[in-house]
Short mmCIF file of C-alpha atoms and ligand atoms in Angstrom, two decimals:
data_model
loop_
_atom_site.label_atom_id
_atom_site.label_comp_id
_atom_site.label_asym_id
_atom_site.label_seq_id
_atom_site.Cartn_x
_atom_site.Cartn_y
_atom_site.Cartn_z
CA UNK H 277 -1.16 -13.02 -22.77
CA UNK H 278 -0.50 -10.44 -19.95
CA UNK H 279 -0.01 -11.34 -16.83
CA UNK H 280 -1.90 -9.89 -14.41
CA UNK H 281 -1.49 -9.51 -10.80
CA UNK H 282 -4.66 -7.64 -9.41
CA UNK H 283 -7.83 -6.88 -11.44
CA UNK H 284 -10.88 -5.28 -10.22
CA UNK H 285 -14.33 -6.43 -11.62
CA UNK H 286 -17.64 -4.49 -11.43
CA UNK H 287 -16.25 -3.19 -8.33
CA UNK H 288 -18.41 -0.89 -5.83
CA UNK H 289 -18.54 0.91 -2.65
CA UNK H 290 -21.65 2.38 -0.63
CA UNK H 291 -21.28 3.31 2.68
CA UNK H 292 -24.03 3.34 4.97
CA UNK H 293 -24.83 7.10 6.69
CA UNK H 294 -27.64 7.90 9.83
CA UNK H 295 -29.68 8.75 6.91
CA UNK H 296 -29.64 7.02 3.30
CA UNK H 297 -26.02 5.80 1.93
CA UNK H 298 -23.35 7.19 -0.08
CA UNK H 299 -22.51 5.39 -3.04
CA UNK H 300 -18.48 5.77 -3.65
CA UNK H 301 -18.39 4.07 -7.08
CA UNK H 302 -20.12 1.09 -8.92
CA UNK H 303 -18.92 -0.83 -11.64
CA UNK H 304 -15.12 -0.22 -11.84
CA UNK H 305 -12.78 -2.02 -13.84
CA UNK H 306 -9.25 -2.18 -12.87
CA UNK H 307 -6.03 -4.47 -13.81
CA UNK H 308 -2.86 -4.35 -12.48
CA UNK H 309 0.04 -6.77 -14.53
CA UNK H 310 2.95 -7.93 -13.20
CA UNK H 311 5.92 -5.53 -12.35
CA UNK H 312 3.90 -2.34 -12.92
CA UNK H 313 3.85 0.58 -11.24
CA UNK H 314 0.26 2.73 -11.50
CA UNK H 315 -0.46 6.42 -9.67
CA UNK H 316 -4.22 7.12 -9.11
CA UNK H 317 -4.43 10.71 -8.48
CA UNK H 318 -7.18 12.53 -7.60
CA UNK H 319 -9.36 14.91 -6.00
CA UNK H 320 -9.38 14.74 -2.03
CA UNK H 321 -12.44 12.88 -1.56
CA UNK H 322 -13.50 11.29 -4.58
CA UNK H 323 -12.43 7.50 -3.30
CA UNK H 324 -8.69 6.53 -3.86
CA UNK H 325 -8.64 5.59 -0.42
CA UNK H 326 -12.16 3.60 -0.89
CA UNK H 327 -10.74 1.82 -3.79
CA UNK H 328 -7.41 1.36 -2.49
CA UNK H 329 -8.85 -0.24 0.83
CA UNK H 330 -10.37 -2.46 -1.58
CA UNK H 331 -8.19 -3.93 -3.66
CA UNK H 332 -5.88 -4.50 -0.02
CA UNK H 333 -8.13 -6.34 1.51
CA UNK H 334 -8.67 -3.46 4.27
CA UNK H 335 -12.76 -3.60 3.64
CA UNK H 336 -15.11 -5.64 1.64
CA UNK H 337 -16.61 -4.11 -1.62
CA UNK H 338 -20.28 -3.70 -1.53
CA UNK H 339 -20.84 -5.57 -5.28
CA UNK H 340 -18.16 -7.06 -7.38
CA UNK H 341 -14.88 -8.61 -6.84
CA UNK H 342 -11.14 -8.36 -6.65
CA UNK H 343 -9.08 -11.07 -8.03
CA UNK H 344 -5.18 -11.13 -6.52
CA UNK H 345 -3.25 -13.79 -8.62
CA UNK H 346 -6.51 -15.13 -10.01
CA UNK H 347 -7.77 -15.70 -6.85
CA UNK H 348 -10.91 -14.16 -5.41
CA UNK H 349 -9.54 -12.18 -2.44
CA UNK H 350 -12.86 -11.71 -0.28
CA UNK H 351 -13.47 -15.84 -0.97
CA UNK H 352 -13.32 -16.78 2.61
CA UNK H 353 -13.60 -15.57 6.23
CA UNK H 354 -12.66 -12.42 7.81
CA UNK H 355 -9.54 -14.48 9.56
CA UNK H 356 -8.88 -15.91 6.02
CA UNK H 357 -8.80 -12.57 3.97
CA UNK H 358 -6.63 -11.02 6.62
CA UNK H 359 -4.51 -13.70 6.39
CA UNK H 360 -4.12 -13.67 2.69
CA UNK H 361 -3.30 -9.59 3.48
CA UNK H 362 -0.61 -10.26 5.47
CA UNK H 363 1.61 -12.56 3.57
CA UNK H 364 0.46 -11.50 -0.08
CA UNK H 365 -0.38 -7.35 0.20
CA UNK H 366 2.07 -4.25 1.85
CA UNK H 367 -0.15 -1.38 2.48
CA UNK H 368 1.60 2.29 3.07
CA UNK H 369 -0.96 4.68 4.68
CA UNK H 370 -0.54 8.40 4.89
CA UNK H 371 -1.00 8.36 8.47
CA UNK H 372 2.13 5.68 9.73
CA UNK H 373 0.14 3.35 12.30
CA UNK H 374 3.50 2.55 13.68
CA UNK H 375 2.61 1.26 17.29
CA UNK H 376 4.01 3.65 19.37
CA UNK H 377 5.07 1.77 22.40
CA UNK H 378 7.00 -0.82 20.10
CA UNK H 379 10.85 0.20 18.65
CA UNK H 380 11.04 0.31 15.03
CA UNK H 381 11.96 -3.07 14.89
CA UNK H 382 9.30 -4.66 16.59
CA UNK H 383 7.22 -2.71 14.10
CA UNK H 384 8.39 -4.21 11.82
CA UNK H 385 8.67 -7.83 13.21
CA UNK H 386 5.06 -7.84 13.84
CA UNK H 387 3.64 -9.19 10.64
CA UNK H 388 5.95 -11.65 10.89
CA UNK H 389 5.29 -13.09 14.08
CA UNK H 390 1.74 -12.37 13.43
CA UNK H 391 2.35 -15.57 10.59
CA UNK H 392 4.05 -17.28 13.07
CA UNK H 393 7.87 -16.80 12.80
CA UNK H 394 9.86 -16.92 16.00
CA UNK H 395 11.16 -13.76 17.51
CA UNK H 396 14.62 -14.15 16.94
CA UNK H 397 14.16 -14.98 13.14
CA UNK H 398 11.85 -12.13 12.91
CA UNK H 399 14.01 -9.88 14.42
CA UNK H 400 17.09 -10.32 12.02
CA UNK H 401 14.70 -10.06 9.01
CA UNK H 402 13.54 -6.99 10.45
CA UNK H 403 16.98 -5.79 10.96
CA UNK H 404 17.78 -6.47 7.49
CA UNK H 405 15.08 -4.59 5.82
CA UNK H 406 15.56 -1.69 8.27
CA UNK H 407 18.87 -1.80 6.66
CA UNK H 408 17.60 -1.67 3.35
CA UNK H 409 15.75 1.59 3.37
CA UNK H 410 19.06 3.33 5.99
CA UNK H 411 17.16 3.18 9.53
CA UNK H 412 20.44 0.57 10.60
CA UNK H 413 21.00 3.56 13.28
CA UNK H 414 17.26 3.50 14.25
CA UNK H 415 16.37 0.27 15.17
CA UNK H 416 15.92 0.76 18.80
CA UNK H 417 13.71 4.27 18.37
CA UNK H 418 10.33 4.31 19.27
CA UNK H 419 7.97 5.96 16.71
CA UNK H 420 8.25 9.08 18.81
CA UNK H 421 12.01 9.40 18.45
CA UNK H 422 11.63 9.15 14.75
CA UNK H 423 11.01 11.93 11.92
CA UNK H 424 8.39 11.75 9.86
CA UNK H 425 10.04 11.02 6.85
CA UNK H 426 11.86 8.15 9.52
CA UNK H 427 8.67 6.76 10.53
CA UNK H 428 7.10 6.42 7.42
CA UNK H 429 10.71 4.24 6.09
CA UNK H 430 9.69 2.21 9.16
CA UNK H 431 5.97 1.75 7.76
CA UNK H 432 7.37 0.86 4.25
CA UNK H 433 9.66 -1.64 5.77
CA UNK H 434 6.84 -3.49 7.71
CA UNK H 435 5.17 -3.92 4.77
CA UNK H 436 7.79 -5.16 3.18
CA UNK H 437 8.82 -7.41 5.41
CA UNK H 438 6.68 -10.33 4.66
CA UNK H 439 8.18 -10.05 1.23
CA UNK H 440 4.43 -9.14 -0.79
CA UNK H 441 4.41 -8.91 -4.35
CA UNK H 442 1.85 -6.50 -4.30
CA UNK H 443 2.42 -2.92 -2.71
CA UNK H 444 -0.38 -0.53 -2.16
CA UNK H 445 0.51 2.97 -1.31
CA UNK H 446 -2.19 5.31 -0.73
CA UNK H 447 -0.38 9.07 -0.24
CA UNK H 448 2.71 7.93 1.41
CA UNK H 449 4.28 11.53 1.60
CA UNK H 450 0.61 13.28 2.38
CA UNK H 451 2.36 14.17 6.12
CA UNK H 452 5.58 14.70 4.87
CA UNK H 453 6.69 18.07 3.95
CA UNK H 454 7.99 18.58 0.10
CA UNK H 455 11.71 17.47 0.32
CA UNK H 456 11.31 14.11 2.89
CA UNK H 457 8.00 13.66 0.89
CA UNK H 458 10.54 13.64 -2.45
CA UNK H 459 12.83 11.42 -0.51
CA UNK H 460 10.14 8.46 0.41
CA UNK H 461 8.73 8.42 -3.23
CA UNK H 462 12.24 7.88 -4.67
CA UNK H 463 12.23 4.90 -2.01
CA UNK H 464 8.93 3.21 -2.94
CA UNK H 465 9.96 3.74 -6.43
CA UNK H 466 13.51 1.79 -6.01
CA UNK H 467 12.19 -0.57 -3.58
CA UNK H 468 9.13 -1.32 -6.53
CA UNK H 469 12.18 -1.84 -8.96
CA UNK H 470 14.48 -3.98 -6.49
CA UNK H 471 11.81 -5.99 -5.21
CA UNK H 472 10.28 -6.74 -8.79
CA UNK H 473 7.18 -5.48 -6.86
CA UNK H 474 3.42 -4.72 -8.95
CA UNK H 475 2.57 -1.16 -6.98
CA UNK H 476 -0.23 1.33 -6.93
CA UNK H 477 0.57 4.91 -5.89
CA UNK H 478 -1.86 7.33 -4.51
CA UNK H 479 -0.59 10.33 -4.77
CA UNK H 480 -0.81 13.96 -5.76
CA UNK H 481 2.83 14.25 -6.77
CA UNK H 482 2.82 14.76 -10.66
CA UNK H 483 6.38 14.67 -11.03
CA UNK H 484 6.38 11.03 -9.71
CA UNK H 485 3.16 10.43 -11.50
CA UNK H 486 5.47 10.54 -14.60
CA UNK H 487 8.04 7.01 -13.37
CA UNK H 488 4.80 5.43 -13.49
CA UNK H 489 3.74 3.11 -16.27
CA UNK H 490 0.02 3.86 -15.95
CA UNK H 491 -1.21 7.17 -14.11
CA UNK H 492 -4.90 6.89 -13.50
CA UNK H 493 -7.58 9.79 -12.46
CA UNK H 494 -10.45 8.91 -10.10
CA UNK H 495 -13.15 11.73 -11.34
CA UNK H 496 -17.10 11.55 -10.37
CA UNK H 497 -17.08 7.57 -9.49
CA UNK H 498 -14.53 7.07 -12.55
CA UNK H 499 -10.83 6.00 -13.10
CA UNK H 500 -9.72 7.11 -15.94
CA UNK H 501 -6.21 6.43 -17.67
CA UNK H 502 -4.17 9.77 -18.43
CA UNK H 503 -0.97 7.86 -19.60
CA UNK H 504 0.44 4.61 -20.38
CA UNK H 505 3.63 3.28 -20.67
CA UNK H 506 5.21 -0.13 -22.32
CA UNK H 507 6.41 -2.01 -18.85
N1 ADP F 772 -16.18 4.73 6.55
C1 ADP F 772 -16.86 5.64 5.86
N2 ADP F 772 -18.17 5.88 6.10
C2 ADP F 772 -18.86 6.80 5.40
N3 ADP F 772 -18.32 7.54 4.39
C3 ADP F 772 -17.02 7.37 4.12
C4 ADP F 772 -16.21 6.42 4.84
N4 ADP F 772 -14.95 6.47 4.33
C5 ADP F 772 -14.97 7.40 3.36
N5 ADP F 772 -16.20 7.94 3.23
C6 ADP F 772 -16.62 8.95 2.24
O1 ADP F 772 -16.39 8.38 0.96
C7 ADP F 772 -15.92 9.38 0.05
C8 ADP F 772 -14.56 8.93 -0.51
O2 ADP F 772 -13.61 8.98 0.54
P1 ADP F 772 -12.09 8.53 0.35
O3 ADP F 772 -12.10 7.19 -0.29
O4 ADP F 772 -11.42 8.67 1.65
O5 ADP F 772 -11.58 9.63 -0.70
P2 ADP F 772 -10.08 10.08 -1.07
O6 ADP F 772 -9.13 9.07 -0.54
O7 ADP F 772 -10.07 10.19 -2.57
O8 ADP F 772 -9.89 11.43 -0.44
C9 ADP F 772 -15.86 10.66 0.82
O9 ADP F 772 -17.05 11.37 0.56
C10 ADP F 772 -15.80 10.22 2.26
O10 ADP F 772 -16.38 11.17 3.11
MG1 MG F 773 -7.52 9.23 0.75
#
């Protein structure tokens, strides 16, 4: 039997609009298994970041369900599901959301402490996993001091820091130019492979499409598999 980490049932979005609603996507079907890496590429537009928002716990489907470890993620409260988000999910967004008045290391202490470790311990995690993706010289830069290719190793390091099993990346490199771009995919990629992480990729890059085990299209309200890989 396969073991799988995420799956997607029925799933839909509609958002409401000053006049009518637009309907995203009904009834998809999505499973993730353990250790796998999938890319959903995609037209701008067509709902990777709906879907991906989804399946992270960022926003509440409109039918169906998502089921992380075989648990219904939207099963309790607000304060529940984000709760189950932080220690469970990492989410990379194209757009950092470092807070800019923090360093990067109280960036990436926040989840943490948002769980309820104290400061100190926090900070030494942090430190570590700054470490791990080369930002050892960095720690005490504020977002604005930072590249982007810097801030966005920041970003992958909070979400990492909890120590997830699940990472969702939805265009990591999308305000990155080409070569830093390059440089944080081969990151998520080792980091997916160090960590024994289960990762989805949004992205556009098909070069990196191709280290994935499953490469998915979103098309018209559809995912569609392209390719497939043994895992
Ligand atoms: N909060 C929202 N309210 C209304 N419409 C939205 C909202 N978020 C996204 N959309 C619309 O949903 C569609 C899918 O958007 P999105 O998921 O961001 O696509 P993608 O990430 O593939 O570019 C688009 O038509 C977009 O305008
Ligand atoms: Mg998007």
């Amino acid at each position: 039997m396969s073991d799988r980490v995420l799956v997607a049932e029925n799933l839909g979005k509609t958002y409401p609009l000053p006049k009518g609603e637009l309907r995203v996507f009904e009834g998809l079907g999505f499973e993730l298994e353990r250790g796998e890496l999938a890319a959903i590429m995609g037209a701008s537009g067509v709902g990777k970041t709906t879907f991906l928002n989804l399946l992270g716990a960022l926003d509440r489907p409109s039918e169906g369900r998502v089921l992380l470890d075989g648990e219904d993620l939207f099963a309790g409260t607000d304060r529940e599901v984000a709760g189950v988000r932080n220690r469970k999910i990492g989410f990379v967004f194209q757009v950092f959301h470092l807070l800019p008045e923090f360093t990067a290391l109280e960036n990436v202490s926040l989840p943490l402490m948002i769980r309820g470790v104290p400061k100190k311990e926090a900070f030494l995690k942090a430190r570590d996993i700054l470490e791990e993706v080369s930002l050892e010289d960095k720690v005490h830069s504020r977002p604005s001091q930072l590249s982007g290719g810097e801030q966005q190793r920041v970003a992958i390091a909070r979400a990492l820091v909890n120590e997830p099993r699940l990472l969702l990346a939805d265009e990591p490199t999308g305000n990155l130019d080409w070569k830093t771009g390059e440089k944080v995919l081969r990151l998520v990629l080792d980091l997916h492979e160090r960590r024994g992480l289960s990762s989805i990729l949004v992205t556009h890059n098909e070069k990196i499409a191709r280290y994935c085990h499953k490469v998915y299209m979103m098309e018209a309200g559809e995912l569609k598999l392209l390719s497939s890989l043994p895992s």
